XYZ file of C-alpha atoms in Angstrom:
382
model
C 38.223 150.395 117.549
C 36.759 147.391 118.951
C 33.543 146.815 120.680
C 31.826 143.536 121.468
C 34.336 141.593 119.374
C 33.863 143.741 116.111
C 36.218 146.141 114.698
C 35.035 149.430 113.613
C 37.002 151.453 111.268
C 36.447 155.332 110.944
C 38.703 158.521 110.091
C 40.765 159.447 113.225
C 42.507 162.274 113.305
C 44.474 161.680 116.475
C 45.489 158.585 118.389
C 46.735 158.291 122.072
C 49.052 155.416 122.404
C 49.034 153.377 125.513
C 51.368 150.667 126.411
C 49.981 147.663 128.099
C 51.807 144.493 129.391
C 51.803 143.090 125.977
C 50.108 145.500 123.455
C 49.905 148.627 122.014
C 46.288 149.747 122.273
C 45.327 152.662 119.860
C 42.363 154.881 121.459
C 40.801 157.612 119.200
C 40.952 160.941 120.994
C 39.220 162.956 118.540
C 37.367 161.422 115.053
C 35.247 162.484 112.586
C 32.367 160.104 112.056
C 31.829 159.504 108.223
C 28.138 158.474 107.200
C 28.867 155.038 107.335
C 31.437 152.877 109.530
C 33.112 149.954 108.000
C 32.061 146.847 109.872
C 34.496 143.856 109.574
C 34.968 140.699 110.926
C 38.840 140.457 111.310
C 40.592 141.952 114.343
C 44.015 143.158 114.004
C 46.085 143.356 117.328
C 49.630 145.294 117.247
C 51.890 144.022 119.560
C 54.087 146.204 121.809
C 57.923 145.743 120.469
C 60.472 147.055 122.383
C 61.282 151.095 123.038
C 59.413 153.362 120.425
C 56.985 152.558 117.712
C 56.299 155.462 115.396
C 53.143 155.145 113.140
C 51.708 157.336 110.431
C 48.045 157.059 111.418
C 46.938 158.084 107.814
C 49.017 155.455 106.047
C 48.150 152.768 108.993
C 44.440 153.357 108.446
C 44.697 153.256 104.656
C 46.873 150.146 104.463
C 44.610 148.400 106.949
C 41.703 149.222 105.039
C 43.233 147.900 101.673
C 44.109 144.912 103.524
C 40.865 144.232 105.018
C 38.714 144.794 101.762
C 41.128 142.823 99.543
C 41.648 145.616 97.407
C 43.901 144.421 94.191
C 47.014 146.267 93.230
C 48.940 146.785 90.080
C 49.512 143.083 89.804
C 45.884 142.162 89.821
C 46.198 140.456 93.144
C 45.546 141.440 96.740
C 45.224 140.171 100.366
C 42.264 137.887 99.467
C 43.850 136.374 96.484
C 44.986 132.608 97.077
C 47.846 130.606 96.353
C 46.261 128.378 94.197
C 44.451 131.464 92.168
C 47.800 132.918 91.771
C 49.618 129.539 90.750
C 47.022 128.781 88.192
C 46.789 132.144 86.384
C 50.644 132.180 86.389
C 52.335 131.348 82.843
C 55.873 131.398 83.787
C 56.062 127.740 83.837
C 57.029 125.653 80.950
C 54.942 122.834 80.119
C 57.495 120.915 78.565
C 60.198 121.145 81.367
C 59.441 120.209 85.203
C 60.843 122.870 87.494
C 62.296 121.952 90.733
C 61.418 124.181 93.737
C 62.764 123.701 97.413
C 60.643 125.065 100.118
C 61.719 125.137 103.502
C 59.169 124.997 106.519
C 56.689 123.259 104.556
C 55.125 120.831 106.830
C 52.598 123.232 108.065
C 50.831 126.649 107.632
C 51.903 128.716 104.640
C 54.952 126.568 103.530
C 52.351 123.610 103.210
C 50.162 125.634 101.172
C 52.990 127.084 99.048
C 54.125 123.344 98.237
C 50.668 122.009 97.664
C 49.961 124.990 95.474
C 53.214 124.919 93.148
C 52.947 121.000 93.222
C 49.452 121.294 91.677
C 51.125 123.445 88.837
C 53.579 120.839 87.986
C 56.648 121.769 90.007
C 58.693 119.161 91.543
C 58.844 119.919 95.223
C 61.747 119.049 97.594
C 60.854 119.485 101.357
C 63.733 119.708 103.703
C 62.180 119.118 107.168
C 63.191 118.426 110.801
C 60.033 116.337 111.255
C 59.774 113.867 108.498
C 56.608 112.139 109.851
C 55.026 115.551 109.271
C 56.598 116.095 105.750
C 55.590 112.547 104.809
C 51.829 113.319 106.012
C 52.012 116.532 103.663
C 53.332 114.423 100.906
C 50.338 112.158 101.194
C 47.800 115.219 100.910
C 49.553 116.597 97.837
C 49.655 113.193 95.981
C 46.043 113.103 97.044
C 45.314 116.175 95.554
C 47.399 115.704 92.693
C 48.367 111.963 92.133
C 50.979 112.912 89.594
C 53.042 115.285 91.934
C 56.561 114.641 92.545
C 57.312 115.405 96.257
C 60.946 114.632 97.637
C 61.434 114.491 101.386
C 64.784 115.363 103.110
C 65.823 115.596 106.574
C 67.166 119.113 107.935
C 67.377 121.246 111.014
C 67.684 124.904 109.874
C 69.160 125.996 113.104
C 72.088 123.819 112.549
C 74.867 124.725 110.127
C 76.097 121.289 109.877
C 72.792 119.781 109.107
C 72.241 122.580 106.595
C 75.356 121.970 104.969
C 74.556 118.077 105.053
C 71.347 118.531 103.265
C 72.726 120.704 100.601
C 75.094 118.057 99.804
C 72.629 115.441 99.554
C 70.432 117.422 97.309
C 73.173 118.276 94.982
C 74.272 114.605 94.909
C 70.562 113.904 93.575
C 71.751 115.564 90.389
C 68.499 117.568 89.949
C 68.051 121.177 88.620
C 67.024 123.894 90.850
C 64.748 126.693 89.712
C 63.210 127.756 92.676
C 64.353 128.156 96.320
C 61.680 129.323 98.979
C 63.267 130.105 102.249
C 59.969 129.947 104.111
C 60.726 128.172 107.571
C 60.675 130.335 110.647
C 60.194 130.285 114.379
C 59.281 132.772 116.955
C 60.374 131.902 120.694
C 59.127 133.977 123.774
C 62.241 132.346 125.744
C 65.873 132.646 125.107
C 67.165 129.376 123.528
C 70.424 128.591 121.875
C 71.179 126.413 118.707
C 73.938 123.338 118.897
C 76.053 126.177 117.514
C 75.366 128.593 120.408
C 73.651 130.930 118.433
C 70.194 132.656 119.392
C 67.853 130.061 118.146
C 65.473 132.670 116.210
C 68.315 134.316 114.577
C 69.934 130.767 113.638
C 66.702 129.403 112.183
C 65.245 132.275 110.539
C 68.408 133.753 109.068
C 71.710 132.019 109.427
C 70.596 128.556 108.249
C 68.738 130.219 105.364
C 72.124 132.314 104.414
C 74.000 128.997 104.338
C 71.318 127.238 102.325
C 71.369 129.812 99.784
C 74.990 130.355 99.408
C 75.533 126.504 99.189
C 72.733 126.088 96.419
C 73.027 129.343 94.489
C 75.553 128.111 92.130
C 73.188 125.125 91.260
C 70.587 127.632 90.273
C 72.608 129.747 88.133
C 73.720 126.589 86.199
C 70.189 125.671 86.073
C 69.214 128.804 84.436
C 71.855 128.505 82.159
C 71.067 125.329 81.090
C 67.254 125.938 80.656
C 67.103 129.535 80.022
C 64.315 129.888 82.741
C 65.203 132.405 85.426
C 65.851 131.191 88.985
C 64.153 132.654 91.571
C 64.729 132.914 95.334
C 62.375 133.933 98.032
C 63.038 135.133 101.568
C 59.885 135.226 103.873
C 60.192 138.473 105.640
C 57.499 140.238 107.838
C 56.356 143.823 107.948
C 57.705 144.122 111.608
C 60.993 144.034 110.466
C 60.346 147.826 110.187
C 60.090 148.031 114.060
C 63.982 147.615 114.286
C 66.171 150.458 114.425
C 69.739 150.859 113.855
C 70.869 150.834 117.419
C 69.320 147.632 118.050
C 70.579 145.880 115.044
C 74.011 144.596 115.933
C 75.442 141.283 114.672
C 76.947 139.869 117.707
C 74.300 140.964 120.067
C 71.715 139.093 117.813
C 73.938 135.800 118.143
C 74.147 136.423 121.869
C 71.521 138.375 123.197
C 71.794 140.026 127.191
C 68.373 141.152 127.490
C 66.431 139.028 125.281
C 62.855 140.075 123.462
C 61.143 137.330 121.717
C 59.422 140.078 119.436
C 62.706 142.157 118.994
C 64.457 138.794 118.059
C 61.846 137.818 115.549
C 61.846 141.300 114.038
C 65.689 141.316 113.849
C 65.787 138.065 112.001
C 63.050 139.086 109.509
C 65.080 142.389 108.766
C 68.238 140.262 108.045
C 66.387 138.280 105.518
C 65.410 141.406 103.594
C 68.932 142.815 103.631
C 70.389 139.399 102.627
C 67.786 139.755 99.871
C 69.136 143.153 98.824
C 72.958 141.962 98.865
C 72.487 138.879 97.061
C 70.724 140.724 94.539
C 73.665 142.698 93.964
C 75.785 140.062 93.575
C 73.831 138.136 91.305
C 73.605 141.291 88.978
C 77.495 141.685 89.252
C 77.651 138.289 87.682
C 75.136 138.609 85.211
C 73.378 135.596 86.424
C 69.743 135.100 85.304
C 68.605 134.348 88.952
C 66.510 136.816 90.951
C 65.952 137.118 94.878
C 63.301 138.783 96.619
C 61.724 139.107 100.148
C 58.119 138.865 100.717
C 55.580 139.536 103.553
C 52.733 136.888 103.600
C 50.389 139.274 105.322
C 48.771 138.930 108.485
C 48.037 135.464 109.088
C 47.728 133.061 112.064
C 50.531 130.506 111.829
C 52.158 128.111 114.013
C 54.887 130.426 114.833
C 52.860 132.391 116.987
C 50.818 129.643 118.820
C 52.592 130.357 122.266
C 52.154 134.251 121.704
C 48.674 134.758 122.908
C 47.108 137.959 121.213
C 50.034 138.693 119.134
C 48.067 138.763 115.763
C 44.659 137.629 114.618
C 43.189 138.102 111.597
C 43.708 136.215 108.154
C 43.598 132.775 109.528
C 43.928 131.173 105.928
C 47.087 129.798 104.820
C 46.132 129.776 101.458
C 46.104 133.409 101.583
C 49.224 133.841 103.305
C 50.956 131.658 100.694
C 49.882 133.628 97.863
C 52.666 136.186 97.766
C 55.379 133.470 97.638
C 53.527 131.767 94.966
C 53.334 135.158 93.051
C 57.048 136.022 93.258
C 58.101 132.337 92.310
C 55.932 131.864 89.409
C 54.502 135.132 87.810
C 56.062 136.638 84.590
C 55.371 140.037 85.840
C 58.351 139.753 88.115
C 60.436 138.776 85.526
C 63.915 140.502 86.195
C 62.945 141.889 89.302
C 65.506 141.467 92.164
C 66.139 142.916 95.682
C 62.641 143.800 96.307
C 60.106 143.484 98.799
C 56.725 142.300 98.191
C 53.309 142.545 100.202
C 50.030 140.907 99.163
C 51.191 140.010 95.684
C 52.425 143.545 94.972
C 55.838 145.460 95.044
C 56.029 147.305 98.314
C 58.256 149.490 100.371
C 60.418 148.141 103.205
C 61.925 150.191 106.275
C 64.935 152.861 105.500
C 67.314 150.336 107.565
C 66.269 147.400 105.265
C 67.207 149.812 102.203
C 70.717 150.491 103.694
C 73.109 149.034 101.120
C 76.141 149.376 103.521
C 74.150 147.608 106.219
C 73.359 144.981 103.873
C 76.951 144.299 102.735
C 78.128 144.589 106.385
C 75.520 141.603 107.477
C 76.479 139.529 104.464
C 80.290 139.913 105.480
C 79.954 139.292 109.127
C 77.710 136.281 108.308
C 80.113 134.864 105.835
C 82.962 135.182 108.164
C 81.013 133.757 110.899
C 79.999 130.630 108.978
C 83.573 130.087 107.545
C 84.996 130.141 111.134
C 82.333 127.933 112.259
C 81.821 125.500 109.714
C 84.806 125.488 107.463
C 87.450 126.406 109.807
C 88.900 128.930 107.444
C 89.639 132.602 107.425
C 87.079 135.074 106.247
């Protein structure tokens, strides 16, 4: 529990869960005091989601301690590993060939650090951005850190299907290879907003835009992998809060046009969708015997620009250099060669929710999304 700004962790046998205006507060009812407490500077606040939040307290404490202590997992990395450390130690990159990576949402936060770390390792970075001025500023910072870095800027609005299609056509016209696609961009909105396609903004940006981006670029990635012999890798940024979504509140049409909007729920739904997307595309790639993988990652508990407007939502790991490490690991590490359809947390494979592992749900979502985009963008039947 927290006293005077300090979080004290001990073994707690039972919790009383009290719901406040915006948070779930955990109050120990009975506690066995160990010889010493663990004093930490980080503060973790769990937001109140929608209806019921079920937690295994023993698992919660174990994972919280692992996270705060930065204990490394089987990969040799943990929550305290930085993006640059991970990228530097990876031998996946072939020195004689320059890899190309597209990273969305790279103008700030985790995306910017991911771009900086992989560019420093020699990867050509393509940054599609809505704000070209911010993208240019990032390019300047990357070039200052690494004068030989190649950074290409393009314009995109991920909430707009037409804009995503336009970017993909522009990129393909460049004739560049494509080895890595990091679907990093994401938004969190407390108020209900709609995209130009008349879809709820969070779902449109975090999921629909990246679905179309992946669909239009995946053949280029397969082609690049065949020509170079280097495995292509797609990374979907998800979140641990995907597990807060129950089957009863994961309905496609309701996510497109919600009636009773809840910002946290919308964000969690979009992040569940990104995992299901990775699961389904992984199956399709395997069926094609394609040398391309797709995985989902949770970057850890990081304060990013997404949550600026949501006071108290999450405080804790405030360093983007740590939050970007898992994306870099899955994009570059030889340890994940051939792994596809998996979920990673703090640079290690982890477990996602039962619903996120539901193959029929993943297939259903893919079919519904495909039909929607074809009707909206191509004016053709599914």
